[in-house]
Amino acid sequence: MSDESHESAFSWIRLLVTTGRVKAAGDKDEKHSKFKSQRRFARVAYCLASTSVLVMFVVVVCSFTFALVHEKSKKIMTVKQQEKYANAFYFPAALDQAKHYYSQTNAGLNLRKSFSKESEEDFKRAERYFVAQKALFEESMDGFPLHKHYSNLKLPETISFHDMIKARGELLASNYKNKKWQDFRIEKDKCAMFEFLKYNGLPHVDWIDMFQRESDFSDMMSQMRRLVRNESEFPIFIKSCHITTGAAKSVRKISDATALSDENWLEIEHWAAKMWNYRSNDWERIW
């Protein structure tokens, strides 16, 4: 057999193996080219999908890890130390901001509803309440005099829960900086809120006493212990006024007089000292 015959035979075999079809050596195989193109596209799509899943996994792990770092830092660091060390993890904090932000958008709410029956029921309940109250709200809004504190509120480009909170916070800060208005204290300081309710004749829970920042801490705790000892009705709650987030556990319940024992009161003092020095640092929020 000549060399040319050998070459021709091998060409047929190669085509038979690669395409499943018997084809002459010099002919064009359009289906073979199409198959190679589709296979190349499938590989690229698979690589992109795998990379996306891996990146998402890394993002979730980093976000969770650094969320723990920041949350723990609030309890073991001062505000300055938090700003210097814990908040240095800016990029992971930005990731967590995105997680909190998009969880409150329509896409985030729909995602939670699809995975949680409880979330779906909560959403439906809130929607029913909104529909029931909308007409009443619009009726009350007609002719309602808007307080000048909010007269310069600029709506954000995107109307979402977090965007509105951010816009409102910026307005409160601007009014305090430029006009020294302290309206924000009614919301951010529970002591100021209770005083406002009392002085304006509005219903409120009675309180025994309030202790301000300028008080000496040890004297304050001694006075508080004497006040509790003189009370006959329980339970009594101690509230750290400057903390408004429930996760900080800023309320301490005293169920009965056994809390006045040296051991139990020492535990309360340790909790109070931690709350006294605690400062909110919402690094994971856009505001």
PDB file of C-alpha atoms in Angstrom:
ATOM      1  CA  MET A   1       0.000   0.000   0.000  1.00  0.00           C
ATOM      2  CA  SER A   2       1.362   3.384  -0.939  1.00  0.00           C
ATOM      3  CA  ASP A   3       2.034   6.161   1.569  1.00  0.00           C
ATOM      4  CA  GLU A   4      -0.850   8.130   0.094  1.00  0.00           C
ATOM      5  CA  SER A   5      -3.214   5.226   0.719  1.00  0.00           C
ATOM      6  CA  HIS A   6      -2.049   4.948   4.370  1.00  0.00           C
ATOM      7  CA  GLU A   7      -2.639   8.665   4.926  1.00  0.00           C
ATOM      8  CA  SER A   8      -6.110   8.467   3.413  1.00  0.00           C
ATOM      9  CA  ALA A   9      -7.042   5.479   5.595  1.00  0.00           C
ATOM     10  CA  PHE A  10      -5.871   7.183   8.794  1.00  0.00           C
ATOM     11  CA  SER A  11      -7.868  10.300   7.877  1.00  0.00           C
ATOM     12  CA  TRP A  12     -11.035   8.233   7.650  1.00  0.00           C
ATOM     13  CA  ILE A  13     -10.349   6.593  10.997  1.00  0.00           C
ATOM     14  CA  ARG A  14      -9.735   9.936  12.727  1.00  0.00           C
ATOM     15  CA  LEU A  15     -12.986  11.328  11.403  1.00  0.00           C
ATOM     16  CA  LEU A  16     -14.848   8.192  12.411  1.00  0.00           C
ATOM     17  CA  VAL A  17     -13.598   8.503  15.993  1.00  0.00           C
ATOM     18  CA  THR A  18     -14.117  12.244  16.397  1.00  0.00           C
ATOM     19  CA  THR A  19     -17.437  12.741  14.567  1.00  0.00           C
ATOM     20  CA  GLY A  20     -19.041   9.327  14.349  1.00  0.00           C
ATOM     21  CA  ARG A  21     -19.328   9.782  10.614  1.00  0.00           C
ATOM     22  CA  VAL A  22     -17.209   8.496   7.712  1.00  0.00           C
ATOM     23  CA  LYS A  23     -15.948  11.443   5.762  1.00  0.00           C
ATOM     24  CA  ALA A  24     -13.294  11.955   3.130  1.00  0.00           C
ATOM     25  CA  ALA A  25     -10.131  13.754   4.248  1.00  0.00           C
ATOM     26  CA  GLY A  26     -10.473  16.966   2.324  1.00  0.00           C
ATOM     27  CA  ASP A  27     -14.202  17.620   2.879  1.00  0.00           C
ATOM     28  CA  LYS A  28     -15.588  20.157   5.331  1.00  0.00           C
ATOM     29  CA  ASP A  29     -17.565  18.777   8.286  1.00  0.00           C
ATOM     30  CA  GLU A  30     -20.068  21.461   9.338  1.00  0.00           C
ATOM     31  CA  LYS A  31     -21.742  19.306  11.987  1.00  0.00           C
ATOM     32  CA  HIS A  32     -18.373  18.547  13.540  1.00  0.00           C
ATOM     33  CA  SER A  33     -17.552  22.242  13.764  1.00  0.00           C
ATOM     34  CA  LYS A  34     -20.965  22.983  15.251  1.00  0.00           C
ATOM     35  CA  PHE A  35     -20.491  20.221  17.821  1.00  0.00           C
ATOM     36  CA  LYS A  36     -17.100  21.612  18.834  1.00  0.00           C
ATOM     37  CA  SER A  37     -18.571  25.105  19.158  1.00  0.00           C
ATOM     38  CA  GLN A  38     -21.444  23.878  21.336  1.00  0.00           C
ATOM     39  CA  ARG A  39     -19.081  21.861  23.485  1.00  0.00           C
ATOM     40  CA  ARG A  40     -16.826  24.881  23.957  1.00  0.00           C
ATOM     41  CA  PHE A  41     -19.846  27.011  24.957  1.00  0.00           C
ATOM     42  CA  ALA A  42     -20.997  24.352  27.448  1.00  0.00           C
ATOM     43  CA  ARG A  43     -17.555  24.283  29.052  1.00  0.00           C
ATOM     44  CA  VAL A  44     -17.499  28.059  29.390  1.00  0.00           C
ATOM     45  CA  ALA A  45     -21.008  28.081  30.868  1.00  0.00           C
ATOM     46  CA  TYR A  46     -20.061  25.346  33.335  1.00  0.00           C
ATOM     47  CA  CYS A  47     -16.913  27.215  34.405  1.00  0.00           C
ATOM     48  CA  LEU A  48     -18.854  30.450  34.882  1.00  0.00           C
ATOM     49  CA  ALA A  49     -21.544  28.712  36.942  1.00  0.00           C
ATOM     50  CA  SER A  50     -18.959  26.932  39.096  1.00  0.00           C
ATOM     51  CA  THR A  51     -17.028  30.158  39.638  1.00  0.00           C
ATOM     52  CA  SER A  52     -20.210  32.028  40.589  1.00  0.00           C
ATOM     53  CA  VAL A  53     -21.164  29.379  43.148  1.00  0.00           C
ATOM     54  CA  LEU A  54     -17.653  29.430  44.606  1.00  0.00           C
ATOM     55  CA  VAL A  55     -17.594  33.225  44.811  1.00  0.00           C
ATOM     56  CA  MET A  56     -21.011  33.297  46.489  1.00  0.00           C
ATOM     57  CA  PHE A  57     -19.850  30.705  49.012  1.00  0.00           C
ATOM     58  CA  VAL A  58     -16.706  32.707  49.801  1.00  0.00           C
ATOM     59  CA  VAL A  59     -18.751  35.909  50.130  1.00  0.00           C
ATOM     60  CA  VAL A  60     -21.198  34.289  52.559  1.00  0.00           C
ATOM     61  CA  VAL A  61     -18.392  32.788  54.657  1.00  0.00           C
ATOM     62  CA  CYS A  62     -16.439  36.073  54.747  1.00  0.00           C
ATOM     63  CA  SER A  63     -19.564  38.064  55.531  1.00  0.00           C
ATOM     64  CA  PHE A  64     -20.526  35.738  58.383  1.00  0.00           C
ATOM     65  CA  THR A  65     -16.982  35.611  59.771  1.00  0.00           C
ATOM     66  CA  PHE A  66     -16.432  39.348  59.785  1.00  0.00           C
ATOM     67  CA  ALA A  67     -19.945  39.956  61.083  1.00  0.00           C
ATOM     68  CA  LEU A  68     -18.920  37.939  64.131  1.00  0.00           C
ATOM     69  CA  VAL A  69     -15.692  39.931  64.403  1.00  0.00           C
ATOM     70  CA  HIS A  70     -17.539  43.240  64.353  1.00  0.00           C
ATOM     71  CA  GLU A  71     -20.276  42.098  66.721  1.00  0.00           C
ATOM     72  CA  LYS A  72     -17.756  40.777  69.241  1.00  0.00           C
ATOM     73  CA  SER A  73     -15.736  43.986  68.920  1.00  0.00           C
ATOM     74  CA  LYS A  74     -18.683  45.978  70.266  1.00  0.00           C
ATOM     75  CA  LYS A  75     -18.390  44.098  73.547  1.00  0.00           C
ATOM     76  CA  ILE A  76     -14.621  44.001  74.021  1.00  0.00           C
ATOM     77  CA  MET A  77     -13.429  47.238  72.384  1.00  0.00           C
ATOM     78  CA  THR A  78     -14.004  50.926  72.956  1.00  0.00           C
ATOM     79  CA  VAL A  79     -15.519  53.016  70.174  1.00  0.00           C
ATOM     80  CA  LYS A  80     -12.078  54.303  69.144  1.00  0.00           C
ATOM     81  CA  GLN A  81     -10.667  50.788  69.067  1.00  0.00           C
ATOM     82  CA  GLN A  82     -13.583  49.636  66.937  1.00  0.00           C
ATOM     83  CA  GLU A  83     -12.969  52.423  64.441  1.00  0.00           C
ATOM     84  CA  LYS A  84      -9.244  51.679  64.366  1.00  0.00           C
ATOM     85  CA  TYR A  85      -9.286  47.882  64.235  1.00  0.00           C
ATOM     86  CA  ALA A  86     -12.671  46.232  63.739  1.00  0.00           C
ATOM     87  CA  ASN A  87     -13.899  48.706  61.116  1.00  0.00           C
ATOM     88  CA  ALA A  88     -10.694  48.268  59.142  1.00  0.00           C
ATOM     89  CA  PHE A  89     -12.390  45.273  57.506  1.00  0.00           C
ATOM     90  CA  TYR A  90     -14.177  47.634  55.153  1.00  0.00           C
ATOM     91  CA  PHE A  91     -14.773  45.332  52.221  1.00  0.00           C
ATOM     92  CA  PRO A  92     -16.393  42.519  54.230  1.00  0.00           C
ATOM     93  CA  ALA A  93     -18.453  45.130  56.048  1.00  0.00           C
ATOM     94  CA  ALA A  94     -19.595  46.432  52.661  1.00  0.00           C
ATOM     95  CA  LEU A  95     -20.628  42.898  51.744  1.00  0.00           C
ATOM     96  CA  ASP A  96     -22.705  42.668  54.897  1.00  0.00           C
ATOM     97  CA  GLN A  97     -24.233  46.059  54.148  1.00  0.00           C
ATOM     98  CA  ALA A  98     -25.330  44.681  50.789  1.00  0.00           C
ATOM     99  CA  LYS A  99     -26.815  41.617  52.477  1.00  0.00           C
ATOM    100  CA  HIS A 100     -28.889  43.723  54.885  1.00  0.00           C
ATOM    101  CA  TYR A 101     -29.825  46.249  52.193  1.00  0.00           C
ATOM    102  CA  TYR A 102     -31.033  43.821  49.533  1.00  0.00           C
ATOM    103  CA  SER A 103     -32.852  41.689  52.095  1.00  0.00           C
ATOM    104  CA  GLN A 104     -35.298  44.607  52.455  1.00  0.00           C
ATOM    105  CA  THR A 105     -35.899  45.096  48.715  1.00  0.00           C
ATOM    106  CA  ASN A 106     -38.718  43.406  46.811  1.00  0.00           C
ATOM    107  CA  ALA A 107     -36.280  40.803  45.485  1.00  0.00           C
ATOM    108  CA  GLY A 108     -35.088  39.968  49.001  1.00  0.00           C
ATOM    109  CA  LEU A 109     -38.628  39.804  50.386  1.00  0.00           C
ATOM    110  CA  ASN A 110     -39.788  37.547  47.552  1.00  0.00           C
ATOM    111  CA  LEU A 111     -36.783  35.276  48.108  1.00  0.00           C
ATOM    112  CA  ARG A 112     -37.557  34.939  51.810  1.00  0.00           C
ATOM    113  CA  LYS A 113     -41.225  34.255  51.055  1.00  0.00           C
ATOM    114  CA  SER A 114     -40.311  31.473  48.652  1.00  0.00           C
ATOM    115  CA  PHE A 115     -38.131  29.714  51.243  1.00  0.00           C
ATOM    116  CA  SER A 116     -40.086  30.396  54.433  1.00  0.00           C
ATOM    117  CA  LYS A 117     -43.764  29.847  55.053  1.00  0.00           C
ATOM    118  CA  GLU A 118     -43.553  32.034  58.180  1.00  0.00           C
ATOM    119  CA  SER A 119     -42.114  34.923  56.136  1.00  0.00           C
ATOM    120  CA  GLU A 120     -44.890  34.525  53.587  1.00  0.00           C
ATOM    121  CA  GLU A 121     -47.541  34.654  56.332  1.00  0.00           C
ATOM    122  CA  ASP A 122     -45.878  37.712  57.903  1.00  0.00           C
ATOM    123  CA  PHE A 123     -45.844  39.445  54.521  1.00  0.00           C
ATOM    124  CA  LYS A 124     -49.516  38.696  53.897  1.00  0.00           C
ATOM    125  CA  ARG A 125     -50.455  39.919  57.375  1.00  0.00           C
ATOM    126  CA  ALA A 126     -48.513  43.163  56.863  1.00  0.00           C
ATOM    127  CA  GLU A 127     -50.066  43.619  53.434  1.00  0.00           C
ATOM    128  CA  ARG A 128     -53.590  43.197  54.840  1.00  0.00           C
ATOM    129  CA  TYR A 129     -52.852  45.760  57.536  1.00  0.00           C
ATOM    130  CA  PHE A 130     -51.422  48.194  54.966  1.00  0.00           C
ATOM    131  CA  VAL A 131     -54.499  47.908  52.735  1.00  0.00           C
ATOM    132  CA  ALA A 132     -56.844  48.322  55.720  1.00  0.00           C
ATOM    133  CA  GLN A 133     -55.042  51.426  57.018  1.00  0.00           C
ATOM    134  CA  LYS A 134     -54.153  53.150  53.736  1.00  0.00           C
ATOM    135  CA  ALA A 135     -57.449  55.019  53.316  1.00  0.00           C
ATOM    136  CA  LEU A 136     -57.416  56.132  56.959  1.00  0.00           C
ATOM    137  CA  PHE A 137     -53.813  57.288  56.627  1.00  0.00           C
ATOM    138  CA  GLU A 138     -54.565  59.294  53.487  1.00  0.00           C
ATOM    139  CA  GLU A 139     -57.579  60.882  55.198  1.00  0.00           C
ATOM    140  CA  SER A 140     -55.485  61.881  58.226  1.00  0.00           C
ATOM    141  CA  MET A 141     -52.673  63.131  56.000  1.00  0.00           C
ATOM    142  CA  ASP A 142     -54.946  65.593  54.212  1.00  0.00           C
ATOM    143  CA  GLY A 143     -54.308  68.976  55.828  1.00  0.00           C
ATOM    144  CA  PHE A 144     -51.889  67.558  58.399  1.00  0.00           C
ATOM    145  CA  PRO A 145     -49.268  70.210  59.300  1.00  0.00           C
ATOM    146  CA  LEU A 146     -45.844  68.702  58.655  1.00  0.00           C
ATOM    147  CA  HIS A 147     -43.333  69.598  61.355  1.00  0.00           C
ATOM    148  CA  LYS A 148     -40.583  71.863  60.052  1.00  0.00           C
ATOM    149  CA  HIS A 149     -38.054  69.309  61.251  1.00  0.00           C
ATOM    150  CA  TYR A 150     -38.997  67.166  58.225  1.00  0.00           C
ATOM    151  CA  SER A 151     -39.803  69.919  55.760  1.00  0.00           C
ATOM    152  CA  ASN A 152     -36.449  69.574  53.974  1.00  0.00           C
ATOM    153  CA  LEU A 153     -36.479  65.801  53.678  1.00  0.00           C
ATOM    154  CA  LYS A 154     -35.210  64.816  50.237  1.00  0.00           C
ATOM    155  CA  LEU A 155     -36.457  61.509  48.908  1.00  0.00           C
ATOM    156  CA  PRO A 156     -33.690  59.147  47.762  1.00  0.00           C
ATOM    157  CA  GLU A 157     -33.534  57.981  44.159  1.00  0.00           C
ATOM    158  CA  THR A 158     -34.459  54.478  45.268  1.00  0.00           C
ATOM    159  CA  ILE A 159     -37.428  54.282  47.623  1.00  0.00           C
ATOM    160  CA  SER A 160     -36.676  51.373  49.931  1.00  0.00           C
ATOM    161  CA  PHE A 161     -36.778  50.778  53.674  1.00  0.00           C
ATOM    162  CA  HIS A 162     -33.047  51.280  54.217  1.00  0.00           C
ATOM    163  CA  ASP A 163     -32.810  54.230  51.801  1.00  0.00           C
ATOM    164  CA  MET A 164     -35.576  56.072  53.661  1.00  0.00           C
ATOM    165  CA  ILE A 165     -33.964  55.414  57.047  1.00  0.00           C
ATOM    166  CA  LYS A 166     -30.662  56.735  55.694  1.00  0.00           C
ATOM    167  CA  ALA A 167     -32.308  59.885  54.276  1.00  0.00           C
ATOM    168  CA  ARG A 168     -34.113  60.484  57.555  1.00  0.00           C
ATOM    169  CA  GLY A 169     -30.928  59.988  59.574  1.00  0.00           C
ATOM    170  CA  GLU A 170     -29.030  62.432  57.381  1.00  0.00           C
ATOM    171  CA  LEU A 171     -31.779  65.014  57.943  1.00  0.00           C
ATOM    172  CA  LEU A 172     -31.696  64.527  61.727  1.00  0.00           C
ATOM    173  CA  ALA A 173     -27.902  64.907  61.733  1.00  0.00           C
ATOM    174  CA  SER A 174     -28.086  67.990  59.513  1.00  0.00           C
ATOM    175  CA  ASN A 175     -30.689  69.682  61.742  1.00  0.00           C
ATOM    176  CA  TYR A 176     -28.580  69.001  64.819  1.00  0.00           C
ATOM    177  CA  LYS A 177     -25.375  70.243  63.166  1.00  0.00           C
ATOM    178  CA  ASN A 178     -26.855  73.386  61.639  1.00  0.00           C
ATOM    179  CA  LYS A 179     -29.668  74.296  64.060  1.00  0.00           C
ATOM    180  CA  LYS A 180     -28.814  72.345  67.230  1.00  0.00           C
ATOM    181  CA  TRP A 181     -32.229  70.699  67.161  1.00  0.00           C
ATOM    182  CA  GLN A 182     -32.337  67.641  69.423  1.00  0.00           C
ATOM    183  CA  ASP A 183     -35.600  66.074  68.300  1.00  0.00           C
ATOM    184  CA  PHE A 184     -33.714  62.866  67.521  1.00  0.00           C
ATOM    185  CA  ARG A 185     -33.236  62.254  71.251  1.00  0.00           C
ATOM    186  CA  ILE A 186     -36.904  61.282  71.606  1.00  0.00           C
ATOM    187  CA  GLU A 187     -36.165  58.277  69.416  1.00  0.00           C
ATOM    188  CA  LYS A 188     -32.536  57.523  70.270  1.00  0.00           C
ATOM    189  CA  ASP A 189     -32.667  58.154  74.018  1.00  0.00           C
ATOM    190  CA  LYS A 190     -35.369  56.263  75.898  1.00  0.00           C
ATOM    191  CA  CYS A 191     -34.968  58.510  78.941  1.00  0.00           C
ATOM    192  CA  ALA A 192     -35.668  61.550  76.772  1.00  0.00           C
ATOM    193  CA  MET A 193     -38.649  59.730  75.273  1.00  0.00           C
ATOM    194  CA  PHE A 194     -40.211  58.992  78.671  1.00  0.00           C
ATOM    195  CA  GLU A 195     -39.611  62.559  79.831  1.00  0.00           C
ATOM    196  CA  PHE A 196     -41.278  63.849  76.657  1.00  0.00           C
ATOM    197  CA  LEU A 197     -44.308  61.621  77.269  1.00  0.00           C
ATOM    198  CA  LYS A 198     -44.540  62.701  80.896  1.00  0.00           C
ATOM    199  CA  TYR A 199     -44.176  66.458  80.305  1.00  0.00           C
ATOM    200  CA  ASN A 200     -46.737  66.377  77.489  1.00  0.00           C
ATOM    201  CA  GLY A 201     -49.329  64.449  79.456  1.00  0.00           C
ATOM    202  CA  LEU A 202     -49.133  61.315  77.281  1.00  0.00           C
ATOM    203  CA  PRO A 203     -49.648  57.791  78.637  1.00  0.00           C
ATOM    204  CA  HIS A 204     -46.429  56.047  79.621  1.00  0.00           C
ATOM    205  CA  VAL A 205     -45.018  53.435  81.959  1.00  0.00           C
ATOM    206  CA  ASP A 206     -44.044  54.879  85.330  1.00  0.00           C
ATOM    207  CA  TRP A 207     -40.361  54.873  86.165  1.00  0.00           C
ATOM    208  CA  ILE A 208     -38.663  54.924  89.554  1.00  0.00           C
ATOM    209  CA  ASP A 209     -35.657  57.097  88.715  1.00  0.00           C
ATOM    210  CA  MET A 210     -33.225  58.071  85.957  1.00  0.00           C
ATOM    211  CA  PHE A 211     -29.467  58.290  86.103  1.00  0.00           C
ATOM    212  CA  GLN A 212     -27.629  60.485  83.638  1.00  0.00           C
ATOM    213  CA  ARG A 213     -24.162  60.209  82.173  1.00  0.00           C
ATOM    214  CA  GLU A 214     -22.556  62.631  84.581  1.00  0.00           C
ATOM    215  CA  SER A 215     -23.384  60.388  87.556  1.00  0.00           C
ATOM    216  CA  ASP A 216     -20.573  58.445  89.190  1.00  0.00           C
ATOM    217  CA  PHE A 217     -21.106  54.831  88.237  1.00  0.00           C
ATOM    218  CA  SER A 218     -20.490  53.243  91.651  1.00  0.00           C
ATOM    219  CA  ASP A 219     -22.697  55.829  93.403  1.00  0.00           C
ATOM    220  CA  MET A 220     -25.377  55.282  90.781  1.00  0.00           C
ATOM    221  CA  MET A 221     -25.444  51.522  91.369  1.00  0.00           C
ATOM    222  CA  SER A 222     -25.587  52.019  95.140  1.00  0.00           C
ATOM    223  CA  GLN A 223     -28.558  54.364  94.757  1.00  0.00           C
ATOM    224  CA  MET A 224     -30.235  51.944  92.370  1.00  0.00           C
ATOM    225  CA  ARG A 225     -29.845  49.081  94.854  1.00  0.00           C
ATOM    226  CA  ARG A 226     -31.436  51.152  97.623  1.00  0.00           C
ATOM    227  CA  LEU A 227     -34.336  52.078  95.362  1.00  0.00           C
ATOM    228  CA  VAL A 228     -34.966  48.458  94.429  1.00  0.00           C
ATOM    229  CA  ARG A 229     -34.796  47.428  98.093  1.00  0.00           C
ATOM    230  CA  ASN A 230     -37.560  49.917  98.906  1.00  0.00           C
ATOM    231  CA  GLU A 231     -39.853  48.572  96.191  1.00  0.00           C
ATOM    232  CA  SER A 232     -42.553  46.052  96.996  1.00  0.00           C
ATOM    233  CA  GLU A 233     -43.864  45.369  93.483  1.00  0.00           C
ATOM    234  CA  PHE A 234     -41.944  43.191  91.030  1.00  0.00           C
ATOM    235  CA  PRO A 235     -40.769  42.695  88.370  1.00  0.00           C
ATOM    236  CA  ILE A 236     -38.641  45.805  87.884  1.00  0.00           C
ATOM    237  CA  PHE A 237     -36.754  46.505  84.669  1.00  0.00           C
ATOM    238  CA  ILE A 238     -33.478  48.387  84.300  1.00  0.00           C
ATOM    239  CA  LYS A 239     -33.100  49.979  80.870  1.00  0.00           C
ATOM    240  CA  SER A 240     -29.983  51.463  79.305  1.00  0.00           C
ATOM    241  CA  CYS A 241     -31.554  54.475  77.632  1.00  0.00           C
ATOM    242  CA  HIS A 242     -29.002  55.164  74.903  1.00  0.00           C
ATOM    243  CA  ILE A 243     -29.261  51.678  73.371  1.00  0.00           C
ATOM    244  CA  THR A 244     -32.247  51.117  71.110  1.00  0.00           C
ATOM    245  CA  THR A 245     -31.337  47.809  69.500  1.00  0.00           C
ATOM    246  CA  GLY A 246     -32.826  44.679  71.017  1.00  0.00           C
ATOM    247  CA  ALA A 247     -29.822  42.528  70.087  1.00  0.00           C
ATOM    248  CA  ALA A 248     -27.675  44.463  72.587  1.00  0.00           C
ATOM    249  CA  LYS A 249     -29.785  43.110  75.475  1.00  0.00           C
ATOM    250  CA  SER A 250     -30.031  46.546  77.062  1.00  0.00           C
ATOM    251  CA  VAL A 251     -32.885  45.622  79.432  1.00  0.00           C
ATOM    252  CA  ARG A 252     -32.359  43.716  82.680  1.00  0.00           C
ATOM    253  CA  LYS A 253     -35.297  42.134  84.501  1.00  0.00           C
ATOM    254  CA  ILE A 254     -35.319  41.980  88.307  1.00  0.00           C
ATOM    255  CA  SER A 255     -37.926  39.379  89.175  1.00  0.00           C
ATOM    256  CA  ASP A 256     -37.792  39.601  92.966  1.00  0.00           C
ATOM    257  CA  ALA A 257     -35.753  40.785  95.960  1.00  0.00           C
ATOM    258  CA  THR A 258     -33.237  37.941  95.603  1.00  0.00           C
ATOM    259  CA  ALA A 259     -31.480  40.112  93.035  1.00  0.00           C
ATOM    260  CA  LEU A 260     -30.284  42.286  95.935  1.00  0.00           C
ATOM    261  CA  SER A 261     -27.946  39.633  97.293  1.00  0.00           C
ATOM    262  CA  ASP A 262     -24.269  40.498  96.948  1.00  0.00           C
ATOM    263  CA  GLU A 263     -23.627  37.813  94.351  1.00  0.00           C
ATOM    264  CA  ASN A 264     -26.638  38.618  92.183  1.00  0.00           C
ATOM    265  CA  TRP A 265     -26.180  42.378  92.442  1.00  0.00           C
ATOM    266  CA  LEU A 266     -22.526  42.056  91.407  1.00  0.00           C
ATOM    267  CA  GLU A 267     -23.713  40.349  88.240  1.00  0.00           C
ATOM    268  CA  ILE A 268     -26.143  43.217  87.615  1.00  0.00           C
ATOM    269  CA  GLU A 269     -23.337  45.732  88.152  1.00  0.00           C
ATOM    270  CA  HIS A 270     -21.165  43.949  85.580  1.00  0.00           C
ATOM    271  CA  TRP A 271     -24.036  44.059  83.082  1.00  0.00           C
ATOM    272  CA  ALA A 272     -24.709  47.740  83.844  1.00  0.00           C
ATOM    273  CA  ALA A 273     -21.017  48.637  83.403  1.00  0.00           C
ATOM    274  CA  LYS A 274     -20.996  46.967  79.993  1.00  0.00           C
ATOM    275  CA  MET A 275     -24.156  48.833  78.952  1.00  0.00           C
ATOM    276  CA  TRP A 276     -22.834  52.124  80.362  1.00  0.00           C
ATOM    277  CA  ASN A 277     -19.848  51.980  77.995  1.00  0.00           C
ATOM    278  CA  TYR A 278     -21.653  50.400  75.047  1.00  0.00           C
ATOM    279  CA  ARG A 279     -21.939  52.464  71.862  1.00  0.00           C
ATOM    280  CA  SER A 280     -23.963  51.434  68.830  1.00  0.00           C
ATOM    281  CA  ASN A 281     -21.887  51.041  65.691  1.00  0.00           C
ATOM    282  CA  ASP A 282     -24.108  50.076  62.757  1.00  0.00           C
ATOM    283  CA  TRP A 283     -21.245  49.225  60.412  1.00  0.00           C
ATOM    284  CA  GLU A 284     -23.450  46.673  58.634  1.00  0.00           C
ATOM    285  CA  ARG A 285     -26.107  49.284  57.742  1.00  0.00           C
ATOM    286  CA  ILE A 286     -25.885  51.861  54.963  1.00  0.00           C
ATOM    287  CA  TRP A 287     -26.543  54.667  57.428  1.00  0.00           C
TER     288      TRP A 287
END
